Amino acid sequence: MRKIIVGVMGPGDNATTADLDNAYELGKRIAAEGWVLLTGGRNAGVMDAASKGAKTAAGLTIGILGDNDTSAVSDAVDIAIVTDMGNGRNNINVLSSDVVIACGMGAGTASEAALALKNGKKVVLLTDNQESQQFFTSLSPDSIFLAASPGTAIKFVKEILIKHR
Amino acid sequence: MRKIIVGVMGPGDNATTADLDNAYELGKRIAAEGWVLLTGGRNAGVMDAASKGAKTAAGLTIGILGDNDTSAVSDAVDIAIVTDMGNGRNNINVLSSDVVIACGMGAGTASEAALALKNGKKVVLLTDNQESQQFFTSLSPDSIFLAASPGTAIKFVKEILIKHR
Amino acid sequence: MRKIIVGVMGPGDNATTADLDNAYELGKRIAAEGWVLLTGGRNAGVMDAASKGAKTAAGLTIGILGDNDTSAVSDAVDIAIVTDMGNGRNNINVLSSDVVIACGMGAGTASEAALALKNGKKVVLLTDNQESQQFFTSLSPDSIFLAASPGTAIKFVKEILIKHR
Amino acid sequence: MRKIIVGVMGPGDNATTADLDNAYELGKRIAAEGWVLLTGGRNAGVMDAASKGAKTAAGLTIGILGDNDTSAVSDAVDIAIVTDMGNGRNNINVLSSDVVIACGMGAGTASEAALALKNGKKVVLLTDNQESQQFFTSLSPDSIFLAASPGTAIKFVKEILIKHR
């Protein structure tokens, strides 16, 4: 039977220390809930940190790679989906996630938040970037949830899953 | 020899009257410059208006359709590229454009602006949506150009083409 | 650490009884080896039968869906990857598989065998369709393995994994 | 108004002299009919030869590139569509073509012929590769047209356009 998938999207090389800490904690909590973690799969930034967090709690981790092979995959990814689509894979990331958490902000993460909204998904923002909070809330107030900590983010995910799945 | 392509991205069903007027004028001016117009191709909103504008100036119009056939294509599209990729085609829209103009704002348009920045493209914003102006400028100040009219947008496109192509 | 993924590709609505029996047996044996099963994910034909076989041996099953939601997913799929790319997802199917088994034959399966070869993957053909055996062998003799039974197919997969992963 | 697009698919680096001659002639005749030529766009093999042929007859040429930039585009391509999808762009090639001509044979070309059939398109085969003729005819006898020369291929395209567009 189909498992619940929670996507954690965030910067790769430009992730801040806070983003990495949050991502690790999110991964751990997602795994502890019995959900599957989905990320962009590379061995960098939020993708890598979230996957590593999930493995500490014996979670299952999926990485949707933009590459055409697995040379850049995180060691903490169990299932590598190889798309060879570059940033085009961002739409697959959000479509495959029951809920999307944006952890940190950047152009790639912004594209994933926007694609999630366009596809009718709920998005939890875990970032102190105020411009992004204001912008995405203005785009779709009913679908954006602002979280100040990984714990609050997970609480929002639970509420969303109860109502929408 | 490869022609210059300018992409005009904007809302479909939720376009405002101002968006439609701007899109029509952009299409006309893009064609008048001898550039090819690229849009999302549907017979709705900014895509349709920009394509119609371009045809009044004998321009060539390309539509990158998310559908798997051409039933929803704008009458003003000359070349329909059928992707069957839904919103996944947004990455193709921006990669294929030498410069991207976001005319109006919405979740789909936001995803295109963000994907353009992620792929290293310059983006001209033609919208009075202030949250989007602030957000995208904060993401990538050197790559975002705020235009208040179609004329200014075209002026920015010319400057970008001179420097970056 | 990344798990080994074996892809089983085959007809949906046009699968023969032999195809379905073979797919079920392949799924069972793939799971018994500790490999992850990857299919096109729909609740039809070879995709569904292979996934059901894998679940009888407590395997993990991935479905790469061409749809934009999970309404047509097989009950026996654990992880649904939603691409909204129609047949465009066939390239992802083969890129994500360490080895591809074509079980039965049809236009979709042929596209997957051809894309696998184009991407440098090995392909095991389990079909009595002689035209396909002759054609794919002529295309790439070193990369095509003709199997007459699920057991032989699995033997080939083992040999390929030893040499190429 | 939407123009008729004829796709010519064939080997890149492994094209034979006969394939190149046929592709050039096909491009010329497609342009002479007033149709738009669509290819995979690279400066190699059948893609390049067909595009060059079309330009001798003042045709319009589209190249659907698998790359993420235009560095490998043929000089004879007017409109470069940049997908960054590698071989995943093959599905877009066939969906965007009103009729597909396979000129020569190889794994990539085979994937395009198969994807065309899967998507309900008609395919003209211009190749002396007998295994491919037999295989694709067996897959879909009503949708495969075997041509021995560019002239016959164009005749088939005309018949198909009259019946199916």
CSV table of N, CA and C in Angstrom, one decimal, chain D residues 11-136:
chain,number,residue,atom,x,y,z
D,11,PRO,N,19.9,8.7,-36.7
D,11,PRO,CA,21.2,8.7,-35.9
D,11,PRO,C,22.0,10.0,-36.0
D,12,GLY,N,22.7,10.3,-34.9
D,12,GLY,CA,23.6,11.4,-34.9
D,12,GLY,C,25.0,10.9,-35.4
D,13,ASP,N,25.8,10.5,-34.5
D,13,ASP,CA,27.2,10.2,-34.9
D,13,ASP,C,27.3,9.0,-35.7
D,14,ASN,N,26.3,8.1,-35.7
D,14,ASN,CA,26.4,6.8,-36.4
D,14,ASN,C,25.6,6.8,-37.7
D,15,ALA,N,25.2,7.9,-38.2
D,15,ALA,CA,24.5,8.0,-39.5
D,15,ALA,C,25.4,7.5,-40.6
D,16,THR,N,24.8,6.7,-41.5
D,16,THR,CA,25.5,6.3,-42.7
D,16,THR,C,25.5,7.4,-43.8
D,17,THR,N,26.3,7.2,-44.8
D,17,THR,CA,26.2,8.2,-45.9
D,17,THR,C,24.8,8.2,-46.6
D,18,ALA,N,24.2,7.0,-46.7
D,18,ALA,CA,22.9,7.0,-47.3
D,18,ALA,C,21.9,7.7,-46.4
D,19,ASP,N,22.0,7.5,-45.1
D,19,ASP,CA,21.1,8.3,-44.1
D,19,ASP,C,21.3,9.8,-44.3
D,20,LEU,N,22.5,10.2,-44.4
D,20,LEU,CA,22.7,11.7,-44.6
D,20,LEU,C,22.2,12.2,-45.9
D,21,ASP,N,22.4,11.5,-46.9
D,21,ASP,CA,21.8,11.9,-48.2
D,21,ASP,C,20.3,11.9,-48.2
D,22,ASN,N,19.7,10.9,-47.6
D,22,ASN,CA,18.3,10.8,-47.5
D,22,ASN,C,17.7,12.0,-46.6
D,23,ALA,N,18.4,12.3,-45.5
D,23,ALA,CA,18.0,13.3,-44.6
D,23,ALA,C,18.0,14.7,-45.3
D,24,TYR,N,19.1,14.9,-46.0
D,24,TYR,CA,19.2,16.2,-46.7
D,24,TYR,C,18.1,16.4,-47.7
D,25,GLU,N,17.8,15.3,-48.4
D,25,GLU,CA,16.7,15.4,-49.5
D,25,GLU,C,15.4,15.5,-48.8
D,26,LEU,N,15.2,14.8,-47.7
D,26,LEU,CA,13.9,14.9,-46.9
D,26,LEU,C,13.7,16.4,-46.5
D,27,GLY,N,14.8,17.0,-45.9
D,27,GLY,CA,14.6,18.3,-45.4
D,27,GLY,C,14.2,19.3,-46.6
D,28,LYS,N,14.9,19.1,-47.7
D,28,LYS,CA,14.6,19.9,-48.9
D,28,LYS,C,13.2,19.8,-49.3
D,29,ARG,N,12.7,18.6,-49.4
D,29,ARG,CA,11.3,18.4,-49.9
D,29,ARG,C,10.3,18.8,-48.8
D,30,ILE,N,10.6,18.6,-47.6
D,30,ILE,CA,9.7,19.1,-46.5
D,30,ILE,C,9.5,20.6,-46.6
D,31,ALA,N,10.6,21.3,-46.7
D,31,ALA,CA,10.5,22.8,-46.9
D,31,ALA,C,9.8,23.2,-48.1
D,32,ALA,N,10.0,22.4,-49.2
D,32,ALA,CA,9.4,22.8,-50.5
D,32,ALA,C,7.9,22.6,-50.4
D,33,GLU,N,7.4,21.7,-49.5
D,33,GLU,CA,6.0,21.5,-49.3
D,33,GLU,C,5.4,22.6,-48.5
D,34,GLY,N,6.2,23.4,-47.8
D,34,GLY,CA,5.7,24.5,-46.9
D,34,GLY,C,5.6,24.0,-45.5
D,35,TRP,N,6.1,22.8,-45.2
D,35,TRP,CA,6.0,22.2,-43.9
D,35,TRP,C,7.2,22.7,-43.0
D,36,VAL,N,7.0,22.7,-41.7
D,36,VAL,CA,8.1,23.0,-40.8
D,36,VAL,C,8.9,21.7,-40.5
D,37,LEU,N,10.2,21.7,-40.5
D,37,LEU,CA,11.0,20.6,-40.2
D,37,LEU,C,11.4,20.6,-38.7
D,38,LEU,N,11.2,19.4,-38.0
D,38,LEU,CA,11.6,19.3,-36.6
D,38,LEU,C,12.6,18.1,-36.5
D,39,THR,N,13.7,18.4,-35.8
D,39,THR,CA,14.7,17.3,-35.6
D,39,THR,C,15.1,17.4,-34.1
D,40,GLY,N,16.1,16.6,-33.7
D,40,GLY,CA,16.7,16.6,-32.4
D,40,GLY,C,17.7,17.7,-32.3
D,41,GLY,N,18.0,18.5,-33.4
D,41,GLY,CA,18.7,19.8,-33.3
D,41,GLY,C,20.2,19.8,-33.2
D,42,ARG,N,20.8,18.7,-33.0
D,42,ARG,CA,22.3,18.8,-32.8
D,42,ARG,C,23.0,18.9,-34.2
D,43,ASN,N,24.2,19.4,-34.1
D,43,ASN,CA,25.1,19.6,-35.3
D,43,ASN,C,25.7,18.2,-35.7
D,44,ALA,N,24.9,17.2,-35.9
D,44,ALA,CA,25.5,15.9,-36.2
D,44,ALA,C,24.4,15.1,-36.9
D,45,GLY,N,24.9,14.2,-37.8
D,45,GLY,CA,24.1,13.2,-38.4
D,45,GLY,C,22.9,13.7,-39.2
D,46,VAL,N,21.8,12.9,-39.0
D,46,VAL,CA,20.6,13.1,-39.7
D,46,VAL,C,19.9,14.5,-39.3
D,47,MET,N,20.1,14.8,-38.0
D,47,MET,CA,19.5,16.1,-37.6
D,47,MET,C,20.1,17.3,-38.3
D,48,ASP,N,21.4,17.3,-38.5
D,48,ASP,CA,22.1,18.4,-39.1
D,48,ASP,C,21.8,18.3,-40.6
D,49,ALA,N,21.9,17.2,-41.2
D,49,ALA,CA,21.7,17.1,-42.7
D,49,ALA,C,20.3,17.5,-43.1
D,50,ALA,N,19.3,17.0,-42.4
D,50,ALA,CA,17.9,17.4,-42.7
D,50,ALA,C,17.7,18.9,-42.6
D,51,SER,N,18.3,19.5,-41.5
D,51,SER,CA,18.1,20.9,-41.3
D,51,SER,C,18.8,21.7,-42.4
D,52,LYS,N,19.9,21.2,-42.8
D,52,LYS,CA,20.6,21.9,-43.9
D,52,LYS,C,19.9,21.8,-45.2
D,53,GLY,N,19.3,20.6,-45.5
D,53,GLY,CA,18.5,20.5,-46.7
D,53,GLY,C,17.3,21.4,-46.7
D,54,ALA,N,16.7,21.5,-45.5
D,54,ALA,CA,15.5,22.4,-45.5
D,54,ALA,C,15.9,23.9,-45.7
D,55,LYS,N,17.0,24.3,-45.2
D,55,LYS,CA,17.4,25.7,-45.4
D,55,LYS,C,17.7,26.0,-46.9
D,56,THR,N,18.1,25.0,-47.7
D,56,THR,CA,18.3,25.2,-49.2
D,56,THR,C,17.0,25.6,-49.9
D,57,ALA,N,15.9,25.2,-49.2
D,57,ALA,CA,14.6,25.5,-49.8
D,57,ALA,C,13.8,26.5,-49.0
D,58,ALA,N,14.6,27.3,-48.2
D,58,ALA,CA,14.0,28.4,-47.4
D,58,ALA,C,13.0,27.9,-46.4
D,59,GLY,N,13.2,26.7,-45.9
D,59,GLY,CA,12.3,26.2,-44.9
D,59,GLY,C,12.6,26.7,-43.5
D,60,LEU,N,11.6,26.5,-42.6
D,60,LEU,CA,11.8,26.8,-41.2
D,60,LEU,C,12.2,25.5,-40.4
D,61,THR,N,13.2,25.6,-39.6
D,61,THR,CA,13.7,24.4,-38.9
D,61,THR,C,13.7,24.6,-37.4
D,62,ILE,N,13.2,23.5,-36.8
D,62,ILE,CA,13.2,23.5,-35.3
D,62,ILE,C,14.1,22.4,-34.8
D,63,GLY,N,14.8,22.7,-33.7
D,63,GLY,CA,15.6,21.6,-33.1
D,63,GLY,C,15.2,21.5,-31.7
D,64,ILE,N,14.8,20.3,-31.2
D,64,ILE,CA,14.5,20.0,-29.8
D,64,ILE,C,15.7,19.4,-29.2
D,65,LEU,N,16.4,20.3,-28.5
D,65,LEU,CA,17.7,19.8,-27.9
D,65,LEU,C,17.6,19.1,-26.6
D,66,GLY,N,18.4,18.0,-26.4
D,66,GLY,CA,18.4,17.4,-25.1
D,66,GLY,C,19.3,18.1,-24.2
D,67,ASP,N,20.2,19.0,-24.7
D,67,ASP,CA,21.1,19.7,-23.8
D,67,ASP,C,20.5,20.8,-23.0
D,68,ASN,N,21.3,21.4,-22.1
D,68,ASN,CA,20.7,22.6,-21.3
D,68,ASN,C,21.3,23.9,-21.9
D,69,ASP,N,21.8,23.9,-23.0
D,69,ASP,CA,22.2,25.2,-23.7
D,69,ASP,C,22.2,24.9,-25.2
D,70,THR,N,22.7,25.9,-25.9
D,70,THR,CA,22.6,25.8,-27.4
D,70,THR,C,24.0,25.6,-28.0
D,71,SER,N,24.9,25.1,-27.2
D,71,SER,CA,26.3,25.0,-27.8
D,71,SER,C,26.5,23.9,-28.8
D,72,ALA,N,25.6,22.9,-28.8
D,72,ALA,CA,25.7,21.8,-29.7
D,72,ALA,C,24.7,21.9,-30.8
D,73,VAL,N,24.0,23.0,-31.0
D,73,VAL,CA,22.9,23.1,-32.0
D,73,VAL,C,23.5,23.2,-33.4
D,74,SER,N,22.8,22.6,-34.3
D,74,SER,CA,23.1,22.8,-35.8
D,74,SER,C,23.0,24.2,-36.2
D,75,ASP,N,24.0,24.6,-37.1
D,75,ASP,CA,23.9,26.0,-37.7
D,75,ASP,C,22.6,26.2,-38.5
D,76,ALA,N,22.0,25.1,-38.9
D,76,ALA,CA,20.9,25.2,-39.8
D,76,ALA,C,19.6,25.1,-39.0
D,77,VAL,N,19.6,25.2,-37.7
D,77,VAL,CA,18.4,25.3,-36.9
D,77,VAL,C,18.0,26.7,-36.7
D,78,ASP,N,16.8,27.1,-37.0
D,78,ASP,CA,16.3,28.4,-36.7
D,78,ASP,C,15.8,28.6,-35.3
D,79,ILE,N,15.0,27.6,-34.8
D,79,ILE,CA,14.4,27.7,-33.5
D,79,ILE,C,14.9,26.6,-32.6
D,80,ALA,N,15.7,26.9,-31.6
D,80,ALA,CA,16.2,25.9,-30.7
D,80,ALA,C,15.3,25.8,-29.5
D,81,ILE,N,14.8,24.7,-29.2
D,81,ILE,CA,14.0,24.4,-28.0
D,81,ILE,C,14.9,23.7,-27.1
D,82,VAL,N,15.2,24.3,-25.9
D,82,VAL,CA,16.2,23.7,-25.0
D,82,VAL,C,15.5,23.0,-23.9
D,83,THR,N,15.7,21.6,-23.8
D,83,THR,CA,14.9,20.9,-22.9
D,83,THR,C,15.7,20.5,-21.6
D,84,ASP,N,17.0,20.3,-21.8
D,84,ASP,CA,17.8,19.8,-20.7
D,84,ASP,C,17.3,18.4,-20.2
D,85,MET,N,16.8,17.6,-21.1
D,85,MET,CA,16.1,16.3,-20.7
D,85,MET,C,16.8,15.1,-21.3
D,86,GLY,N,18.0,15.3,-22.0
D,86,GLY,CA,18.6,14.2,-22.6
D,86,GLY,C,17.7,13.5,-23.5
D,87,ASN,N,17.7,12.1,-23.5
D,87,ASN,CA,16.9,11.3,-24.3
D,87,ASN,C,15.4,11.4,-24.0
D,88,GLY,N,15.1,12.0,-22.8
D,88,GLY,CA,13.7,12.2,-22.4
D,88,GLY,C,13.0,13.2,-23.4
D,89,ARG,N,13.8,14.0,-24.2
D,89,ARG,CA,13.1,14.9,-25.1
D,89,ARG,C,12.6,14.1,-26.3
D,90,ASN,N,12.9,12.8,-26.5
D,90,ASN,CA,12.4,12.1,-27.6
D,90,ASN,C,10.9,12.0,-27.7
D,91,ASN,N,10.3,12.0,-26.5
D,91,ASN,CA,8.8,12.0,-26.5
D,91,ASN,C,8.2,13.3,-27.0
D,92,ILE,N,8.9,14.4,-26.7
D,92,ILE,CA,8.5,15.7,-27.2
D,92,ILE,C,8.6,15.8,-28.7
D,93,ASN,N,9.7,15.2,-29.2
D,93,ASN,CA,10.0,15.2,-30.7
D,93,ASN,C,8.8,14.6,-31.4
D,94,VAL,N,8.3,13.5,-30.9
D,94,VAL,CA,7.3,12.8,-31.7
D,94,VAL,C,5.9,13.4,-31.4
D,95,LEU,N,5.6,13.9,-30.2
D,95,LEU,CA,4.3,14.5,-29.9
D,95,LEU,C,4.2,15.8,-30.7
D,96,SER,N,5.3,16.5,-31.0
D,96,SER,CA,5.2,17.8,-31.7
D,96,SER,C,5.1,17.6,-33.2
D,97,SER,N,5.3,16.4,-33.7
D,97,SER,CA,5.3,16.2,-35.1
D,97,SER,C,4.0,15.7,-35.6
D,98,ASP,N,3.5,16.3,-36.7
D,98,ASP,CA,2.2,15.7,-37.2
D,98,ASP,C,2.4,14.3,-37.8
D,99,VAL,N,3.6,14.1,-38.4
D,99,VAL,CA,4.0,12.8,-38.9
D,99,VAL,C,5.5,12.7,-38.6
D,100,VAL,N,5.9,11.5,-38.3
D,100,VAL,CA,7.3,11.2,-37.9
D,100,VAL,C,8.0,10.4,-39.0
D,101,ILE,N,9.1,10.8,-39.5
D,101,ILE,CA,9.9,10.0,-40.5
D,101,ILE,C,11.2,9.5,-39.7
D,102,ALA,N,11.4,8.2,-39.7
D,102,ALA,CA,12.6,7.7,-39.1
D,102,ALA,C,13.5,7.4,-40.3
D,103,CYS,N,14.6,8.2,-40.3
D,103,CYS,CA,15.6,8.1,-41.4
D,103,CYS,C,16.9,7.5,-40.9
D,104,GLY,N,17.1,6.2,-41.2
D,104,GLY,CA,18.1,5.4,-40.6
D,104,GLY,C,17.6,4.8,-39.3
D,105,MET,N,18.5,4.1,-38.6
D,105,MET,CA,18.1,3.3,-37.4
D,105,MET,C,19.2,3.3,-36.4
D,106,GLY,N,18.8,3.3,-35.2
D,106,GLY,CA,19.7,3.2,-34.0
D,106,GLY,C,18.8,3.1,-32.8
D,107,ALA,N,19.4,3.1,-31.6
D,107,ALA,CA,18.7,3.0,-30.4
D,107,ALA,C,17.8,4.2,-30.2
D,108,GLY,N,18.3,5.4,-30.4
D,108,GLY,CA,17.6,6.6,-30.2
D,108,GLY,C,16.4,6.7,-31.2
D,109,THR,N,16.7,6.4,-32.4
D,109,THR,CA,15.7,6.4,-33.5
D,109,THR,C,14.6,5.4,-33.2
D,110,ALA,N,15.0,4.2,-32.7
D,110,ALA,CA,14.0,3.2,-32.4
D,110,ALA,C,13.1,3.7,-31.2
D,111,SER,N,13.7,4.4,-30.3
D,111,SER,CA,12.9,4.9,-29.2
D,111,SER,C,11.8,5.9,-29.7
D,112,GLU,N,12.2,6.7,-30.7
D,112,GLU,CA,11.3,7.7,-31.2
D,112,GLU,C,10.2,7.0,-32.0
D,113,ALA,N,10.5,6.0,-32.8
D,113,ALA,CA,9.5,5.3,-33.6
D,113,ALA,C,8.5,4.6,-32.6
D,114,ALA,N,9.1,4.0,-31.5
D,114,ALA,CA,8.2,3.3,-30.6
D,114,ALA,C,7.3,4.3,-29.8
D,115,LEU,N,7.9,5.4,-29.4
D,115,LEU,CA,7.1,6.4,-28.7
D,115,LEU,C,6.0,7.0,-29.6
D,116,ALA,N,6.4,7.2,-30.9
D,116,ALA,CA,5.4,7.7,-31.8
D,116,ALA,C,4.2,6.8,-31.9
D,117,LEU,N,4.5,5.5,-32.0
D,117,LEU,CA,3.4,4.5,-32.1
D,117,LEU,C,2.6,4.5,-30.8
D,118,LYS,N,3.3,4.6,-29.7
D,118,LYS,CA,2.6,4.5,-28.4
D,118,LYS,C,1.7,5.7,-28.3
D,119,ASN,N,2.1,6.9,-28.8
D,119,ASN,CA,1.2,8.1,-28.8
D,119,ASN,C,0.2,8.2,-29.9
D,120,GLY,N,0.1,7.1,-30.7
D,120,GLY,CA,-0.9,7.1,-31.8
D,120,GLY,C,-0.5,7.9,-33.0
D,121,LYS,N,0.8,8.1,-33.2
D,121,LYS,CA,1.2,8.8,-34.4
D,121,LYS,C,1.6,7.8,-35.5
D,122,LYS,N,1.6,8.2,-36.8
D,122,LYS,CA,2.0,7.4,-37.9
D,122,LYS,C,3.5,7.6,-38.1
D,123,VAL,N,4.2,6.6,-38.5
D,123,VAL,CA,5.6,6.6,-38.7
D,123,VAL,C,6.0,6.1,-40.1
D,124,VAL,N,6.8,6.9,-40.8
D,124,VAL,CA,7.4,6.5,-42.1
D,124,VAL,C,8.8,6.0,-41.8
D,125,LEU,N,9.1,4.8,-42.2
D,125,LEU,CA,10.5,4.2,-42.0
D,125,LEU,C,11.2,4.4,-43.3
D,126,LEU,N,12.3,5.1,-43.3
D,126,LEU,CA,13.2,5.2,-44.5
D,126,LEU,C,14.6,4.6,-44.1
D,127,THR,N,14.7,3.3,-44.2
D,127,THR,CA,15.9,2.6,-43.8
D,127,THR,C,15.9,1.2,-44.5
D,128,ASP,N,17.1,0.7,-44.8
D,128,ASP,CA,17.2,-0.7,-45.3
D,128,ASP,C,17.4,-1.7,-44.2
D,129,ASN,N,17.3,-1.2,-42.9
D,129,ASN,CA,17.4,-2.1,-41.8
D,129,ASN,C,16.2,-3.0,-41.7
D,130,GLN,N,16.3,-4.3,-42.1
D,130,GLN,CA,15.1,-5.2,-42.3
D,130,GLN,C,14.6,-5.6,-40.9
D,131,GLU,N,15.4,-5.7,-39.9
D,131,GLU,CA,14.9,-6.1,-38.6
D,131,GLU,C,14.0,-5.0,-38.0
D,132,SER,N,14.3,-3.8,-38.3
D,132,SER,CA,13.4,-2.7,-37.8
D,132,SER,C,12.1,-2.7,-38.6
D,133,GLN,N,12.2,-2.9,-39.9
D,133,GLN,CA,11.0,-2.9,-40.7
D,133,GLN,C,10.0,-4.0,-40.2
D,134,GLN,N,10.6,-5.2,-40.0
D,134,GLN,CA,9.8,-6.3,-39.5
D,134,GLN,C,9.2,-6.1,-38.1
D,135,PHE,N,10.1,-5.5,-37.2
D,135,PHE,CA,9.6,-5.4,-35.8
D,135,PHE,C,8.5,-4.3,-35.7
D,136,PHE,N,8.8,-3.1,-36.3
D,136,PHE,CA,7.8,-2.1,-36.1
D,136,PHE,C,6.5,-2.4,-36.9
